Amino acid sequence: MDPLKKARIATVWLGGCSGCHMSFLDMDERLLELAGLIELCYSPLVDTKEFPEVDVTLVEGAVAADEHLEMIHRIRARTKVLVSFGDCAVTGNLTAMRNVFPLEDVVNRAYRQNSDIVNGIPGGGILPMLLERVRPLHQVVPIDHFLPGCPPPAEAIYTLLRHLILGEPLPPVGKFG
Amino acid sequence: MTRIEGHAKITIRLDDGGEVAGAQFHVAEFRGFETFCAGRPFSEMPGIMARICGICPISHILSSVKACDALLGVDPPPAAIVQRRLLNAAQILQSHALSFFHLSSPDLLLGFDAPPAKRNLFGLAEMDPEFARRGIRLRQFGQEVIERITGKRVHPNWGIPGGVMHAVTREIRDSLAGWIPEALESVNLALGRCKTIIDTYPDEIEFMGSFPSMFMGSVTADGESDNYDGRVRITDATGAIVADQLDPAKFFEYIGETSESSSYMKFPYYRPLGYPAGMYRVGPLARLNVATSMGTPRADAELREFKDRGKGAVCESFHFHLARVIEMLASVERIARLLDHPDLLSTDLKARALLNRREGVGSCEAPRGILFHHYQVDSDGRIEGANLLIATAQNNLALQQTVTQAAKRFVKPDKLEEGMLNRVEAAVRCYDPCLSCSTHALGQMPLIIELRGPEGELRDRIAR
Ligand code: SF4
């Protein structure tokens, strides 16, 4: 990346719990150091209208609703290096646990059986439609880096960002056995 | 919608004359925890339920292990209770620090009309690096307490049915106690700033959720705030007690839930008053309104001053901000006290039993309000039913009224502008809503505000 310009970074939440974003904030004071190296262009932490052209995007969460599907394609088209950020993005994890049940049962349980008054069942119209199957990101778009963990440790996020921005080496890949 | 924890939309409706008639707040995500837990052993619940929310995983773990304690029919040993109380205070501290410094301060300190690109933590760090650094470190202190005791900051394996897993060593205790002076200093700084700033926003105080409602929070028999094991007190807008010492294990007897097609977040209500008249608020503002005392000296002095802002109860949701800072102070004081507790270092951490009950409820005060987990199991301890009543959802009726009030005051129907949009959004942000919790789901999408005419036709739309 051009060393004279700040790297343009985005972070996005799809179907996840925000824990991966919390781990991002767990970089603590290193955030202030990173502020000198990056411009956070789009994130739940900042106010931006449209997803812009960026160098790196970290995407937390799985693809669980029609809007996620649209969003991930838009992100891919505008991102140079796309990082699948955390286990929900990488494998589906908790978010995909509903896949073994028909979607209708999942919705009925929450909004019919566990309610006292049912004035309507959410979905459609102003609200996004849930997808029948939750999918990890790489099943929908090509991914450049996988950063696993539930959530990935702050240390790992920091190391990967410095690698992507400054070209610092990643630690040697571990092996089994 | 940005700088809130989740995925939301707002629609603003116009009447025939083109004036704002009302507004609705929609939550647009859903993950289905109640279903996929079915058939799994109850002992897995703390680990699974933590993943409802990365901001308050400890609160979900606490409500979950308390529901599991009830299934076993045991009382955890004293050291486990001290640890749980300590972690509860740390959870509230780190979440409130996030809400105040990282998410709300940019509006309060830089102004609602500041350029959007600056209105964030990094913009704040440019303007006042010391304040931003203190905020980051105060949140870090909460997270450090969690990490040193549980081994991990987010989603730790620590709480288990009947107790907790890891003992606290002297060394851990001492290293955490070393943080206290700085933490107190930072909270005092935030408190001073917050008090000076909020009074420069009279319009926001009056129009971002100022209306009578009931308030619900947890207290001891003496009315002292008790976030881990209190009983439920409900007061009204005059401060009068509506109900007191209600058993949290029987919450479903006095709280009902309504499903509406407009939101993935349900609408809880106080049963005796019905739906939607049974609107109540929970969280920092409600807890300060219902409590007679905080139980720690500095926070008590602040509580008395805070109560002077209301006539019986403080009914302005804008004051959630100040209430949150006062709760940060109480949390630091509580952490200091619990670190000195004689039972903290004990290694007797777990009460052992097999399954003794088929139904269990657990609750605690999460950062955003009281959080209930309710499980039913079969004779082998597999989950048959799970219902989660989440703090933010309990503010749903009040949130609807808040966006309506803010839209009527701040939105000029002929043309949507950024500053208006940010104010409607900031009205929502007073509640620090955690939408990952409330629908057990999360995903961030641009805030979409739609302006619709009397027939529902789209007039204007602004998104970010
Ligand atoms: S990977 Fe874990 S921490 Fe990240 S969104 Fe999923 S459940 Fe949350």
Coordinates of C-alpha atoms in Angstrom, one line a residue, chain B residues 56-242:
Chain B
C56 CA -22.3 -7.9 27.3
P57 CA -21.4 -11.6 27.2
I58 CA -20.8 -11.6 31.0
S59 CA -24.4 -10.5 31.6
H60 CA -25.7 -13.4 29.4
I61 CA -23.3 -15.8 31.1
L62 CA -24.6 -14.6 34.6
S63 CA -28.3 -14.9 33.8
S64 CA -27.6 -18.3 32.1
V65 CA -25.6 -19.8 35.0
K66 CA -28.2 -18.5 37.5
A67 CA -30.9 -20.3 35.5
C68 CA -28.7 -23.4 35.6
D69 CA -28.1 -23.0 39.4
A70 CA -31.9 -23.1 39.6
L71 CA -32.1 -26.3 37.6
L72 CA -29.6 -27.9 39.9
G73 CA -31.4 -26.4 42.9
V74 CA -28.1 -25.2 44.5
D75 CA -26.5 -22.0 46.0
P76 CA -23.0 -21.4 44.7
P77 CA -20.3 -21.0 47.4
P78 CA -19.4 -17.4 48.6
A79 CA -16.3 -17.1 46.4
A80 CA -18.2 -17.8 43.3
I81 CA -20.8 -15.2 44.2
V82 CA -18.1 -12.6 44.9
Q83 CA -16.5 -13.3 41.5
R84 CA -19.8 -13.1 39.7
R85 CA -20.6 -9.8 41.4
L86 CA -17.2 -8.5 40.5
L87 CA -17.5 -9.5 36.8
N88 CA -21.0 -8.0 36.7
A89 CA -19.6 -4.6 37.8
A90 CA -16.7 -4.9 35.3
Q91 CA -19.2 -5.7 32.5
I92 CA -21.3 -2.7 33.3
L93 CA -18.2 -0.5 33.5
Q94 CA -16.7 -1.5 30.1
S95 CA -20.0 -1.4 28.3
H96 CA -20.9 2.1 29.7
A97 CA -17.4 3.3 28.9
L98 CA -17.9 2.2 25.3
S99 CA -21.3 3.9 25.1
F100 CA -20.2 7.1 26.7
F101 CA -16.6 7.7 25.3
H102 CA -16.6 5.7 22.1
L103 CA -20.2 6.2 20.8
S104 CA -21.9 9.2 22.5
S105 CA -19.1 11.6 23.3
P106 CA -18.5 12.5 19.7
D107 CA -22.0 14.0 19.6
L108 CA -21.9 15.5 23.0
L109 CA -18.4 17.1 22.7
L110 CA -18.2 17.8 19.0
G111 CA -21.9 18.6 18.5
F112 CA -24.8 17.0 16.7
D113 CA -24.0 19.1 13.6
A114 CA -20.3 18.4 13.5
P115 CA -19.1 16.9 10.1
P116 CA -20.1 13.3 10.0
A117 CA -16.6 12.2 9.1
K118 CA -15.3 13.7 12.5
R119 CA -18.1 12.5 14.7
N120 CA -16.4 9.4 16.0
L121 CA -13.8 8.2 18.4
F122 CA -11.0 9.1 16.1
G123 CA -12.3 12.6 15.6
L124 CA -12.6 12.9 19.3
A125 CA -9.0 11.7 19.7
E126 CA -7.8 14.5 17.4
M127 CA -9.7 17.1 19.3
D128 CA -9.0 15.9 22.8
P129 CA -6.5 13.0 22.8
E130 CA -6.2 12.8 26.6
F131 CA -10.0 12.4 27.0
A132 CA -10.1 9.7 24.3
R133 CA -7.1 7.9 25.9
R134 CA -8.8 7.9 29.3
G135 CA -12.0 6.5 27.8
I136 CA -10.1 3.8 26.1
R137 CA -8.2 2.9 29.3
L138 CA -11.4 3.0 31.4
R139 CA -13.0 0.5 29.1
Q140 CA -9.7 -1.5 29.2
F141 CA -9.9 -1.7 33.0
G142 CA -13.3 -3.3 32.8
Q143 CA -12.0 -5.7 30.2
E144 CA -8.8 -6.4 32.2
V145 CA -10.9 -7.4 35.3
I146 CA -12.8 -9.8 33.0
E147 CA -9.6 -11.1 31.3
R148 CA -7.5 -11.6 34.4
I149 CA -10.2 -13.5 36.2
T150 CA -11.7 -15.6 33.3
G151 CA -8.7 -15.9 30.9
K152 CA -10.5 -14.1 28.0
R153 CA -12.1 -10.8 27.4
V154 CA -15.0 -11.8 25.1
H155 CA -16.9 -15.1 25.5
P156 CA -14.7 -16.6 28.3
N157 CA -15.2 -20.1 29.6
W158 CA -15.7 -19.2 33.3
G159 CA -19.3 -19.3 34.6
I160 CA -20.7 -22.8 35.1
P161 CA -23.8 -24.3 36.7
G162 CA -23.2 -24.1 40.5
G163 CA -20.3 -21.7 40.4
V164 CA -17.3 -20.5 38.5
M165 CA -14.2 -22.3 37.0
H166 CA -11.1 -20.4 38.0
A167 CA -9.7 -19.2 41.4
V168 CA -8.5 -15.6 41.8
T169 CA -4.9 -15.4 43.0
R170 CA -3.4 -12.7 45.2
E171 CA -1.3 -11.6 42.3
I172 CA -4.3 -11.1 40.0
R173 CA -6.1 -9.3 42.8
D174 CA -3.2 -6.9 43.4
S175 CA -2.7 -6.1 39.8
L176 CA -6.3 -5.2 39.3
A177 CA -6.4 -3.1 42.5
G178 CA -3.5 -1.1 41.1
W179 CA -5.9 0.3 38.4
I180 CA -8.4 1.8 40.9
P181 CA -6.9 5.3 41.4
E182 CA -6.7 6.0 37.7
A183 CA -10.1 4.6 37.1
L184 CA -11.7 6.8 39.7
E185 CA -9.9 9.8 38.3
S186 CA -11.1 9.1 34.8
V187 CA -14.7 8.5 35.9
N188 CA -14.6 11.8 37.8
L189 CA -13.4 13.6 34.7
A190 CA -16.2 12.1 32.6
L191 CA -18.7 13.0 35.3
G192 CA -17.6 16.6 35.4
R193 CA -17.7 16.8 31.6
C194 CA -21.0 15.1 31.3
K195 CA -22.7 17.4 33.8
T196 CA -21.4 20.6 32.2
I197 CA -22.3 19.5 28.7
I198 CA -25.8 18.1 29.1
D199 CA -27.2 21.3 30.3
T200 CA -26.1 23.0 27.1
Y201 CA -28.6 20.8 25.3
P202 CA -32.0 21.9 26.6
D203 CA -33.7 21.1 23.3
E204 CA -32.3 17.6 23.3
I205 CA -33.3 17.0 26.9
E206 CA -36.8 18.1 26.2
F207 CA -37.4 16.3 22.9
M208 CA -35.3 13.2 22.9
G209 CA -37.6 11.0 24.9
S210 CA -39.1 13.1 27.6
F211 CA -42.4 11.6 28.7
P212 CA -43.9 9.9 31.8
S213 CA -43.5 6.1 32.0
M214 CA -42.8 3.4 34.6
F215 CA -39.3 2.3 35.4
M216 CA -38.0 -1.1 36.4
G217 CA -34.8 -2.2 38.2
S218 CA -33.4 -4.5 40.8
V219 CA -32.9 -3.6 44.4
T220 CA -32.3 -5.3 47.8
A221 CA -35.0 -5.4 50.5
D222 CA -33.8 -1.9 51.6
G223 CA -34.1 -0.5 48.1
E224 CA -30.3 -0.4 47.5
S225 CA -29.3 -1.0 43.9
D226 CA -28.3 -4.7 43.5
N227 CA -27.3 -5.6 40.0
Y228 CA -26.5 -9.3 40.6
D229 CA -29.2 -10.6 42.8
G230 CA -31.8 -7.9 43.5
R231 CA -35.6 -8.2 43.4
V232 CA -37.7 -6.3 41.0
R233 CA -39.0 -2.8 41.9
I234 CA -41.3 -0.8 39.6
T235 CA -41.9 2.9 40.1
D236 CA -44.0 5.4 38.1
A237 CA -43.3 8.9 36.7
T238 CA -43.9 10.5 40.1
G239 CA -41.4 8.2 41.8
A240 CA -44.2 6.3 43.6
I241 CA -43.6 2.5 44.0
V242 CA -46.0 0.5 41.7

